[in-house]
PDB file of C-alpha atoms and ligand atoms in Angstrom:
ATOM      1  CA  UNK A 251      75.946 100.100 111.021  1.00 75.00           C
ATOM      2  CA  UNK A 252      75.015 100.326 107.844  1.00 72.00           C
ATOM      3  CA  UNK A 253      71.552 100.965 106.455  1.00 72.00           C
ATOM      4  CA  UNK A 254      71.120 100.104 102.886  1.00 65.00           C
ATOM      5  CA  UNK A 255      70.545 103.585 101.918  1.00 67.00           C
ATOM      6  CA  UNK A 256      73.711 104.849 103.319  1.00 66.00           C
ATOM      7  CA  UNK A 257      72.536 106.087 106.759  1.00 73.00           C
ATOM      8  CA  UNK A 258      74.660 105.287 110.121  1.00 80.00           C
ATOM      9  CA  UNK A 259      73.302 103.077 113.244  1.00 83.00           C
ATOM     10  CA  UNK A 260      74.643 104.514 116.699  1.00 85.00           C
ATOM     11  CA  UNK A 261      74.845 100.526 116.828  1.00 87.00           C
ATOM     12  CA  UNK A 262      76.381  97.877 115.195  1.00 86.00           C
ATOM     13  CA  UNK A 263      74.542  94.312 114.537  1.00 83.00           C
ATOM     14  CA  UNK A 264      75.262  91.789 116.809  1.00 85.00           C
ATOM     15  CA  UNK A 265      74.474  94.101 119.654  1.00 92.00           C
ATOM     16  CA  UNK A 266      70.639  94.268 118.370  1.00 97.00           C
ATOM     17  CA  UNK A 267      68.166  92.745 120.684  1.00 98.00           C
ATOM     18  CA  UNK A 268      66.862  89.586 118.788  1.00 98.00           C
ATOM     19  CA  UNK A 269      62.417  90.829 119.934  1.00 98.00           C
ATOM     20  CA  UNK A 270      61.957  93.926 121.985  1.00 98.00           C
ATOM     21  CA  UNK A 271      58.755  95.383 123.328  1.00 99.00           C
ATOM     22  CA  UNK A 272      57.479  98.702 123.109  1.00 99.00           C
ATOM     23  CA  UNK A 273      54.210  99.652 126.054  1.00 99.00           C
ATOM     24  CA  UNK A 274      52.882 102.467 123.607  1.00 98.00           C
ATOM     25  CA  UNK A 275      51.547 105.274 125.790  1.00 98.00           C
ATOM     26  CA  UNK A 276      51.129 108.941 125.766  1.00 98.00           C
ATOM     27  CA  UNK A 277      48.075 108.100 123.280  1.00 98.00           C
ATOM     28  CA  UNK A 278      44.826 109.920 125.240  1.00 98.00           C
ATOM     29  CA  UNK A 279      47.842 113.017 126.633  1.00 98.00           C
ATOM     30  CA  UNK A 280      48.765 113.450 123.836  1.00 98.00           C
ATOM     31  CA  UNK A 281      46.420 114.247 121.865  1.00 98.00           C
ATOM     32  CA  UNK A 282      44.567 116.405 125.059  1.00 98.00           C
ATOM     33  CA  UNK A 283      47.294 118.403 124.368  1.00 98.00           C
ATOM     34  CA  UNK A 284      45.753 119.652 121.442  1.00 98.00           C
ATOM     35  CA  UNK A 285      42.254 119.544 122.370  1.00 98.00           C
ATOM     36  CA  UNK A 286      42.297 116.277 120.112  1.00 98.00           C
ATOM     37  CA  UNK A 287      39.890 113.520 120.964  1.00 98.00           C
ATOM     38  CA  UNK A 288      42.203 110.836 122.458  1.00 98.00           C
ATOM     39  CA  UNK A 289      40.800 108.355 119.333  1.00 98.00           C
ATOM     40  CA  UNK A 290      42.913 111.039 117.070  1.00 98.00           C
ATOM     41  CA  UNK A 291      45.936 110.084 119.180  1.00 98.00           C
ATOM     42  CA  UNK A 292      45.506 106.637 118.298  1.00 98.00           C
ATOM     43  CA  UNK A 293      45.022 106.883 115.088  1.00 98.00           C
ATOM     44  CA  UNK A 294      48.557 109.226 115.463  1.00 98.00           C
ATOM     45  CA  UNK A 295      49.870 106.335 117.306  1.00 98.00           C
ATOM     46  CA  UNK A 296      48.735 103.982 114.520  1.00 98.00           C
ATOM     47  CA  UNK A 297      51.010 105.865 111.692  1.00 98.00           C
ATOM     48  CA  UNK A 298      54.007 105.030 114.727  1.00 98.00           C
ATOM     49  CA  UNK A 299      53.044 101.239 115.486  1.00 98.00           C
ATOM     50  CA  UNK A 300      53.407 100.827 111.555  1.00 97.00           C
ATOM     51  CA  UNK A 301      56.731 102.955 110.707  1.00 98.00           C
ATOM     52  CA  UNK A 302      58.641 101.264 114.514  1.00 98.00           C
ATOM     53  CA  UNK A 303      58.701  97.765 112.381  1.00 98.00           C
ATOM     54  CA  UNK A 304      60.473  99.384 109.624  1.00 98.00           C
ATOM     55  CA  UNK A 305      63.086 100.308 111.412  1.00 98.00           C
ATOM     56  CA  UNK A 306      63.187  97.349 113.740  1.00 98.00           C
ATOM     57  CA  UNK A 307      63.395  95.387 110.811  1.00 98.00           C
ATOM     58  CA  UNK A 308      66.336  97.638 108.740  1.00 97.00           C
ATOM     59  CA  UNK A 309      68.149  96.877 112.726  1.00 97.00           C
ATOM     60  CA  UNK A 310      68.233  93.370 111.761  1.00 96.00           C
ATOM     61  CA  UNK A 311      65.936  93.089 113.856  1.00 98.00           C
ATOM     62  CA  UNK A 312      64.458  89.368 114.686  1.00 98.00           C
ATOM     63  CA  UNK A 313      61.322  90.008 116.262  1.00 98.00           C
ATOM     64  CA  UNK A 314      59.312  92.980 117.623  1.00 98.00           C
ATOM     65  CA  UNK A 315      56.236  92.980 120.288  1.00 98.00           C
ATOM     66  CA  UNK A 316      53.781  95.669 120.121  1.00 98.00           C
ATOM     67  CA  UNK A 317      51.663  96.565 122.891  1.00 98.00           C
ATOM     68  CA  UNK A 318      48.256  97.782 121.517  1.00 98.00           C
ATOM     69  CA  UNK A 319      45.662  96.978 123.972  1.00 98.00           C
ATOM     70  CA  UNK A 320      45.619  94.576 126.846  1.00 98.00           C
ATOM     71  CA  UNK A 321      43.412  93.022 129.345  1.00 98.00           C
ATOM     72  CA  UNK A 322      42.729  96.070 131.948  1.00 98.00           C
ATOM     73  CA  UNK A 323      42.292  98.124 128.625  1.00 98.00           C
ATOM     74  CA  UNK A 324      38.454  97.451 128.333  1.00 98.00           C
ATOM     75  CA  UNK A 325      37.552  99.206 130.967  1.00 98.00           C
ATOM     76  CA  UNK A 326      37.991 102.568 129.256  1.00 98.00           C
ATOM     77  CA  UNK A 327      35.540 104.753 128.168  1.00 98.00           C
ATOM     78  CA  UNK A 328      32.668 102.274 125.668  1.00 98.00           C
ATOM     79  CA  UNK A 329      33.336 104.268 123.312  1.00 98.00           C
ATOM     80  CA  UNK A 330      37.344 104.027 123.074  1.00 98.00           C
ATOM     81  CA  UNK A 331      37.572 100.859 123.281  1.00 98.00           C
ATOM     82  CA  UNK A 332      35.401 100.524 120.153  1.00 98.00           C
ATOM     83  CA  UNK A 333      37.104 103.376 118.403  1.00 98.00           C
ATOM     84  CA  UNK A 334      40.010 100.341 119.250  1.00 98.00           C
ATOM     85  CA  UNK A 335      38.772  97.498 117.675  1.00 98.00           C
ATOM     86  CA  UNK A 336      37.571  99.785 114.551  1.00 97.00           C
ATOM     87  CA  UNK A 337      40.764 100.919 114.379  1.00 97.00           C
ATOM     88  CA  UNK A 338      43.150  97.741 114.812  1.00 97.00           C
ATOM     89  CA  UNK A 339      40.791  96.172 112.010  1.00 97.00           C
ATOM     90  CA  UNK A 340      41.207  99.415 109.273  1.00 97.00           C
ATOM     91  CA  UNK A 341      44.812  99.379 109.143  1.00 97.00           C
ATOM     92  CA  UNK A 342      45.537  96.369 109.723  1.00 97.00           C
ATOM     93  CA  UNK A 343      43.283  96.006 106.327  1.00 97.00           C
ATOM     94  CA  UNK A 344      45.132  98.331 105.084  1.00 97.00           C
ATOM     95  CA  UNK A 345      48.444  97.965 105.193  1.00 97.00           C
ATOM     96  CA  UNK A 346      48.063  93.785 104.075  1.00 98.00           C
ATOM     97  CA  UNK A 347      50.325  94.468 101.350  1.00 98.00           C
ATOM     98  CA  UNK A 348      52.606  95.774 102.420  1.00 97.00           C
ATOM     99  CA  UNK A 349      53.690  93.822 105.085  1.00 98.00           C
ATOM    100  CA  UNK A 350      53.156  90.323 102.948  1.00 98.00           C
ATOM    101  CA  UNK A 351      55.833  93.614  99.824  1.00 98.00           C
ATOM    102  CA  UNK A 352      58.309  93.923 102.629  1.00 98.00           C
ATOM    103  CA  UNK A 353      58.604  90.054 104.760  1.00 98.00           C
ATOM    104  CA  UNK A 354      56.455  91.183 108.104  1.00 98.00           C
ATOM    105  CA  UNK A 355      55.430  87.818 109.496  1.00 98.00           C
ATOM    106  CA  UNK A 356      52.160  89.064 111.844  1.00 98.00           C
ATOM    107  CA  UNK A 357      51.450  87.409 114.915  1.00 98.00           C
ATOM    108  CA  UNK A 358      49.556  87.593 118.047  1.00 98.00           C
ATOM    109  CA  UNK A 359      49.433  87.502 121.812  1.00 98.00           C
ATOM    110  CA  UNK A 360      46.418  88.044 124.209  1.00 98.00           C
ATOM    111  CA  UNK A 361      43.353  86.255 124.259  1.00 97.00           C
ATOM    112  CA  UNK A 362      41.585  86.850 120.470  1.00 96.00           C
ATOM    113  CA  UNK A 363      38.507  85.124 121.238  1.00 96.00           C
ATOM    114  CA  UNK A 364      37.047  88.475 123.219  1.00 95.00           C
ATOM    115  CA  UNK A 365      37.294  90.441 120.402  1.00 96.00           C
ATOM    116  CA  UNK A 366      35.040  92.211 118.129  1.00 95.00           C
ATOM    117  CA  UNK A 367      34.843  89.529 115.067  1.00 95.00           C
ATOM    118  CA  UNK A 368      35.242  92.072 112.332  1.00 93.00           C
ATOM    119  CA  UNK A 369      38.505  92.563 114.620  1.00 94.00           C
ATOM    120  CA  UNK A 370      39.297  88.784 114.820  1.00 96.00           C
ATOM    121  CA  UNK A 371      38.135  88.089 111.835  1.00 96.00           C
ATOM    122  CA  UNK A 372      40.534  90.172 110.151  1.00 97.00           C
ATOM    123  CA  UNK A 373      43.317  89.618 112.265  1.00 98.00           C
ATOM    124  CA  UNK A 374      43.183  86.212 110.787  1.00 97.00           C
ATOM    125  CA  UNK A 375      42.842  86.898 107.569  1.00 97.00           C
ATOM    126  CA  UNK A 376      46.751  88.803 107.772  1.00 98.00           C
ATOM    127  CA  UNK A 377      48.295  86.629 110.402  1.00 98.00           C
ATOM    128  CA  UNK A 378      47.694  83.991 107.573  1.00 98.00           C
ATOM    129  CA  UNK A 379      48.220  85.830 104.611  1.00 98.00           C
ATOM    130  CA  UNK A 380      51.716  87.028 106.262  1.00 98.00           C
ATOM    131  CA  UNK A 381      51.864  83.595 106.920  1.00 98.00           C
ATOM    132  CA  UNK A 382      54.999  83.437 104.784  1.00 98.00           C
ATOM    133  CA  UNK A 383      57.129  87.048 106.156  1.00 98.00           C
ATOM    134  CA  UNK A 384      60.925  86.261 106.459  1.00 98.00           C
ATOM    135  CA  UNK A 385      62.162  89.699 107.742  1.00 98.00           C
ATOM    136  CA  UNK A 386      60.604  90.345 111.052  1.00 98.00           C
ATOM    137  CA  UNK A 387      57.766  88.959 113.285  1.00 98.00           C
ATOM    138  CA  UNK A 388      55.264  91.528 114.455  1.00 98.00           C
ATOM    139  CA  UNK A 389      53.471  90.845 117.381  1.00 98.00           C
ATOM    140  CA  UNK A 390      50.964  91.798 117.636  1.00 98.00           C
ATOM    141  CA  UNK A 391      49.411  92.016 121.491  1.00 98.00           C
ATOM    142  CA  UNK A 392      45.608  91.794 121.978  1.00 98.00           C
ATOM    143  CA  UNK A 393      43.850  92.097 124.543  1.00 98.00           C
ATOM    144  CA  UNK A 394      47.329  90.604 126.688  1.00 98.00           C
ATOM    145  CA  UNK A 395      47.494  89.742 130.242  1.00 98.00           C
ATOM    146  CA  UNK A 396      51.306  88.605 131.585  1.00 98.00           C
ATOM    147  CA  UNK A 397      49.121  87.613 134.461  1.00 98.00           C
ATOM    148  CA  UNK A 398      46.675  86.557 132.860  1.00 98.00           C
ATOM    149  CA  UNK A 399      49.040  84.455 130.412  1.00 98.00           C
ATOM    150  CA  UNK A 400      50.436  83.137 133.478  1.00 98.00           C
ATOM    151  CA  UNK A 401      47.264  81.069 135.728  1.00 98.00           C
ATOM    152  CA  UNK A 402      46.400  80.343 132.057  1.00 98.00           C
ATOM    153  CA  UNK A 403      49.759  77.829 131.484  1.00 98.00           C
ATOM    154  CA  UNK A 404      49.356  76.684 135.356  1.00 98.00           C
ATOM    155  CA  UNK A 405      45.787  75.715 134.521  1.00 98.00           C
ATOM    156  CA  UNK A 406      47.488  74.285 131.919  1.00 98.00           C
ATOM    157  CA  UNK A 407      49.365  72.242 134.168  1.00 97.00           C
ATOM    158  CA  UNK A 408      46.732  71.917 136.619  1.00 97.00           C
ATOM    159  CA  UNK A 409      44.175  70.034 134.070  1.00 97.00           C
ATOM    160  CA  UNK A 410      47.470  68.017 132.431  1.00 97.00           C
ATOM    161  CA  UNK A 411      48.682  66.917 136.310  1.00 96.00           C
ATOM    162  CA  UNK A 412      44.473  65.245 136.539  1.00 96.00           C
ATOM    163  CA  UNK A 413      45.499  63.884 133.927  1.00 96.00           C
ATOM    164  CA  UNK A 414      48.177  62.435 134.880  1.00 95.00           C
ATOM    165  CA  UNK A 415      49.927  63.457 131.532  1.00 96.00           C
ATOM    166  CA  UNK A 416      52.696  64.663 133.433  1.00 95.00           C
ATOM    167  CA  UNK A 417      54.225  63.311 136.892  1.00 94.00           C
ATOM    168  CA  UNK A 418      54.318  64.017 140.747  1.00 94.00           C
ATOM    169  CA  UNK A 419      57.586  63.505 140.114  1.00 95.00           C
ATOM    170  CA  UNK A 420      57.721  65.804 136.921  1.00 95.00           C
ATOM    171  CA  UNK A 421      55.757  67.563 138.825  1.00 95.00           C
ATOM    172  CA  UNK A 422      59.032  68.162 141.088  1.00 96.00           C
ATOM    173  CA  UNK A 423      61.867  68.527 139.141  1.00 95.00           C
ATOM    174  CA  UNK A 424      59.831  70.997 137.035  1.00 96.00           C
ATOM    175  CA  UNK A 425      61.650  74.182 136.213  1.00 97.00           C
ATOM    176  CA  UNK A 426      61.262  77.841 135.142  1.00 97.00           C
ATOM    177  CA  UNK A 427      62.108  76.755 130.877  1.00 97.00           C
ATOM    178  CA  UNK A 428      59.829  73.990 131.763  1.00 97.00           C
ATOM    179  CA  UNK A 429      56.970  76.410 133.000  1.00 98.00           C
ATOM    180  CA  UNK A 430      57.902  78.452 129.757  1.00 98.00           C
ATOM    181  CA  UNK A 431      56.630  76.000 127.640  1.00 97.00           C
ATOM    182  CA  UNK A 432      53.233  75.963 128.600  1.00 98.00           C
ATOM    183  CA  UNK A 433      52.880  80.328 128.028  1.00 98.00           C
ATOM    184  CA  UNK A 434      51.517  82.493 125.619  1.00 97.00           C
ATOM    185  CA  UNK A 435      54.929  82.926 124.296  1.00 96.00           C
ATOM    186  CA  UNK A 436      56.044  79.700 123.827  1.00 95.00           C
ATOM    187  CA  UNK A 437      57.445  79.560 120.552  1.00 96.00           C
ATOM    188  CA  UNK A 438      58.480  83.242 121.556  1.00 98.00           C
ATOM    189  CA  UNK A 439      62.554  84.444 121.522  1.00 98.00           C
ATOM    190  CA  UNK A 440      62.374  85.340 125.266  1.00 98.00           C
ATOM    191  CA  UNK A 441      62.200  89.596 125.136  1.00 98.00           C
ATOM    192  CA  UNK A 442      65.375  91.329 124.881  1.00 98.00           C
ATOM    193  CA  UNK A 443      64.621  95.680 125.558  1.00 98.00           C
ATOM    194  CA  UNK A 444      61.730  96.696 126.735  1.00 98.00           C
ATOM    195  CA  UNK A 445      60.892 100.440 125.958  1.00 99.00           C
ATOM    196  CA  UNK A 446      57.987 101.990 126.822  1.00 99.00           C
ATOM    197  CA  UNK A 447      57.131 105.271 125.871  1.00 99.00           C
ATOM    198  CA  UNK A 448      54.831 108.491 127.842  1.00 98.00           C
ATOM    199  CA  UNK A 449      56.833 108.951 130.671  1.00 98.00           C
ATOM    200  CA  UNK A 450      55.471 106.488 133.068  1.00 98.00           C
ATOM    201  CA  UNK A 451      58.152 104.301 134.708  1.00 98.00           C
ATOM    202  CA  UNK A 452      55.770 100.716 135.270  1.00 98.00           C
ATOM    203  CA  UNK A 453      55.252  97.333 132.983  1.00 98.00           C
ATOM    204  CA  UNK A 454      51.655  98.158 133.199  1.00 98.00           C
ATOM    205  CA  UNK A 455      51.014  93.676 133.050  1.00 98.00           C
ATOM    206  CA  UNK A 456      54.123  93.403 129.647  1.00 98.00           C
ATOM    207  CA  UNK A 457      55.279  90.481 129.065  1.00 98.00           C
ATOM    208  CA  UNK A 458      55.370  89.975 133.388  1.00 98.00           C
ATOM    209  CA  UNK A 459      58.080  86.429 132.576  1.00 98.00           C
ATOM    210  CA  UNK A 460      59.832  87.600 130.427  1.00 98.00           C
ATOM    211  CA  UNK A 461      60.262  91.041 132.669  1.00 98.00           C
ATOM    212  CA  UNK A 462      62.810  89.268 134.980  1.00 98.00           C
ATOM    213  CA  UNK A 463      65.886  89.651 132.299  1.00 98.00           C
ATOM    214  CA  UNK A 464      64.567  92.221 130.541  1.00 98.00           C
ATOM    215  CA  UNK A 465      66.569  96.032 129.486  1.00 98.00           C
ATOM    216  CA  UNK A 466      63.899  98.310 130.410  1.00 98.00           C
ATOM    217  CA  UNK A 467      64.004 101.338 128.765  1.00 98.00           C
ATOM    218  CA  UNK A 468      61.897 104.912 129.556  1.00 98.00           C
ATOM    219  CA  UNK A 469      61.254 107.271 126.416  1.00 98.00           C
ATOM    220  CA  UNK A 470      59.258 110.691 128.289  1.00 98.00           C
ATOM    221  CA  UNK A 471      58.185 111.379 124.557  1.00 98.00           C
ATOM    222  CA  UNK A 472      54.401 110.328 123.276  1.00 99.00           C
ATOM    223  CA  UNK A 473      53.945 107.977 121.573  1.00 99.00           C
ATOM    224  CA  UNK A 474      52.627 109.772 118.730  1.00 98.00           C
ATOM    225  CA  UNK A 475      55.729 111.468 118.387  1.00 98.00           C
ATOM    226  CA  UNK A 476      58.404 108.742 119.176  1.00 98.00           C
ATOM    227  CA  UNK A 477      60.231 108.277 115.639  1.00 98.00           C
ATOM    228  CA  UNK A 478      63.506 106.927 113.715  1.00 98.00           C
ATOM    229  CA  UNK A 479      66.373 108.525 115.690  1.00 97.00           C
ATOM    230  CA  UNK A 480      64.505 107.635 120.004  1.00 98.00           C
ATOM    231  CA  UNK A 481      63.659 104.399 118.982  1.00 98.00           C
ATOM    232  CA  UNK A 482      67.472 103.801 117.981  1.00 97.00           C
ATOM    233  CA  UNK A 483      68.845 106.048 120.623  1.00 97.00           C
ATOM    234  CA  UNK A 484      67.215 103.632 122.870  1.00 98.00           C
ATOM    235  CA  UNK A 485      68.914  99.884 120.742  1.00 98.00           C
ATOM    236  CA  UNK A 486      72.320 102.224 121.104  1.00 97.00           C
ATOM    237  CA  UNK A 487      71.934 102.292 124.977  1.00 97.00           C
ATOM    238  CA  UNK A 488      71.121  98.634 125.031  1.00 98.00           C
ATOM    239  CA  UNK A 489      73.962  97.158 122.611  1.00 96.00           C
ATOM    240  CA  UNK A 490      76.319  99.644 125.745  1.00 95.00           C
ATOM    241  CA  UNK A 491      74.231  97.408 128.352  1.00 97.00           C
ATOM    242  CA  UNK A 492      75.675  94.695 130.217  1.00 97.00           C
ATOM    243  CA  UNK A 493      73.627  91.815 130.791  1.00 97.00           C
ATOM    244  CA  UNK A 494      74.813  89.724 133.008  1.00 97.00           C
ATOM    245  CA  UNK A 495      71.836  87.210 134.155  1.00 97.00           C
ATOM    246  CA  UNK A 496      73.032  86.772 138.110  1.00 97.00           C
ATOM    247  CA  UNK A 497      76.924  86.357 137.473  1.00 97.00           C
ATOM    248  CA  UNK A 498      79.083  88.626 138.035  1.00 98.00           C
ATOM    249  CA  UNK A 499      81.267  90.829 135.015  1.00 98.00           C
ATOM    250  CA  UNK A 500      84.652  88.839 135.133  1.00 97.00           C
ATOM    251  CA  UNK A 501      82.127  85.915 134.597  1.00 96.00           C
ATOM    252  CA  UNK A 502      80.159  87.438 131.897  1.00 95.00           C
ATOM    253  CA  UNK A 503      83.850  88.814 129.378  1.00 94.00           C
ATOM    254  CA  UNK A 504      84.845  85.503 130.181  1.00 94.00           C
ATOM    255  CA  UNK A 505      82.395  83.280 128.645  1.00 83.00           C
ATOM    256  CA  UNK A 506      82.767  82.924 124.772  1.00 79.00           C
ATOM    257  CA  UNK A 507      80.446  84.425 122.584  1.00 68.00           C
ATOM    258  CA  UNK A 508      77.473  81.943 121.433  1.00 66.00           C
TER     259      UNK A 508
HETATM  260  C1  IPE B 780      49.146 103.905 124.244  1.00 66.04           C
HETATM  261  O1  IPE B 780      48.221 105.515 125.128  1.00 66.04           O
HETATM  262  C2  IPE B 780      47.277 103.098 123.942  1.00 66.04           C
HETATM  263  C3  IPE B 780      46.324 102.078 124.574  1.00 66.04           C
HETATM  264  C4  IPE B 780      46.769 102.013 125.982  1.00 66.04           C
HETATM  265  C5  IPE B 780      45.519 101.427 123.846  1.00 66.04           C
HETATM  266  P1  IPE B 780      47.598 105.742 125.921  1.00 66.04           P
HETATM  267  O2  IPE B 780      45.685 105.611 126.376  1.00 66.04           O
HETATM  268  O3  IPE B 780      46.940 105.151 127.507  1.00 66.04           O
HETATM  269  O4  IPE B 780      47.727 107.185 126.154  1.00 66.04           O
HETATM  270  P2  IPE B 780      47.680 108.105 127.519  1.00 66.04           P
HETATM  271  O5  IPE B 780      48.022 107.227 128.369  1.00 66.04           O
HETATM  272  O6  IPE B 780      46.226 108.019 128.387  1.00 66.04           O
HETATM  273  O7  IPE B 780      48.514 108.772 127.879  1.00 66.04           O
HETATM  274  C1  IPE B 781      49.581 100.601 129.042  1.00 66.04           C
HETATM  275  O1  IPE B 781      48.854 101.200 128.875  1.00 66.04           O
HETATM  276  C2  IPE B 781      48.370  99.379 127.918  1.00 66.04           C
HETATM  277  C3  IPE B 781      49.170  99.922 126.192  1.00 66.04           C
HETATM  278  C4  IPE B 781      49.914 100.276 125.626  1.00 66.04           C
HETATM  279  C5  IPE B 781      47.935  99.419 125.481  1.00 66.04           C
HETATM  280  P1  IPE B 781      47.844 101.446 129.850  1.00 66.04           P
HETATM  281  O2  IPE B 781      47.988 102.938 129.702  1.00 66.04           O
HETATM  282  O3  IPE B 781      46.722 101.240 129.981  1.00 66.04           O
HETATM  283  O4  IPE B 781      48.735 101.285 131.610  1.00 66.04           O
HETATM  284  P2  IPE B 781      48.726 102.520 132.593  1.00 66.04           P
HETATM  285  O5  IPE B 781      46.859 101.756 132.812  1.00 66.04           O
HETATM  286  O6  IPE B 781      49.408 103.663 132.399  1.00 66.04           O
HETATM  287  O7  IPE B 781      49.142 101.914 133.322  1.00 66.04           O
HETATM  288 MG1   MG B 782      48.051 105.192 128.901  1.00 66.04          MG
END
């Protein structure tokens, strides 16, 4: 695939994932290895986060979701939590003009209610101001937890049953795709490719529902060292994989392309 500037990429436009999710891990270890405060790692990581949205848009990826803060991250030292919240507000404020110019639409996945008012206000303003962006969806996952998302959906279902808006027969024939519509991800494309940097091979409560069939890819690079080449290598690896969803390879090959 050729970029506008003539650079060729190691995959074709037809094979790129529609939704890529990234667990941006390793900021703290990157900082420690340089005798810097952990927050400096988060600052450098924020630069990479800004860039990866651009790399993804150039590769015709429709949605990119970045794990910025998990429901478990509240238990970190208070100064790190405060620093991360302040950093988010600063970065989004600084990047608003650029996002609008580049056609980036900001969306949020996670429970905004627990965030400090200033962070929440900046987020709401940025989401509203980028709503017309058509080039790529940047889904910022903040105070996100996959288990919490599923518990919330189960609670909604229980309430609907209790109020009578869903019948017993409907409940008996409830399918996974019906349940997905109750999840926070209702309007998101399914995650095709889930990348984790920083060398750990775990999901850490990210995108649990879609992880069922997402392709997983792990990189040993600490997040602040992650770069365009490493990202496009992951996309290229994805484009070579055969996703079978429980079928046989022969079945997949004989399927008419959509
Ligand atoms: C990921 O980097 C960023 C957040 C969780 C906010 P870490 O801060 O987890 O970095 P390590 O894993 O300690 O190196
Ligand atoms: C996952 O990283 C969360 C984010 C990247 C925001 P963590 O560093 O919190 O995950 P664990 O603790 O290694 O599982
Ligand atoms: Mg970590």
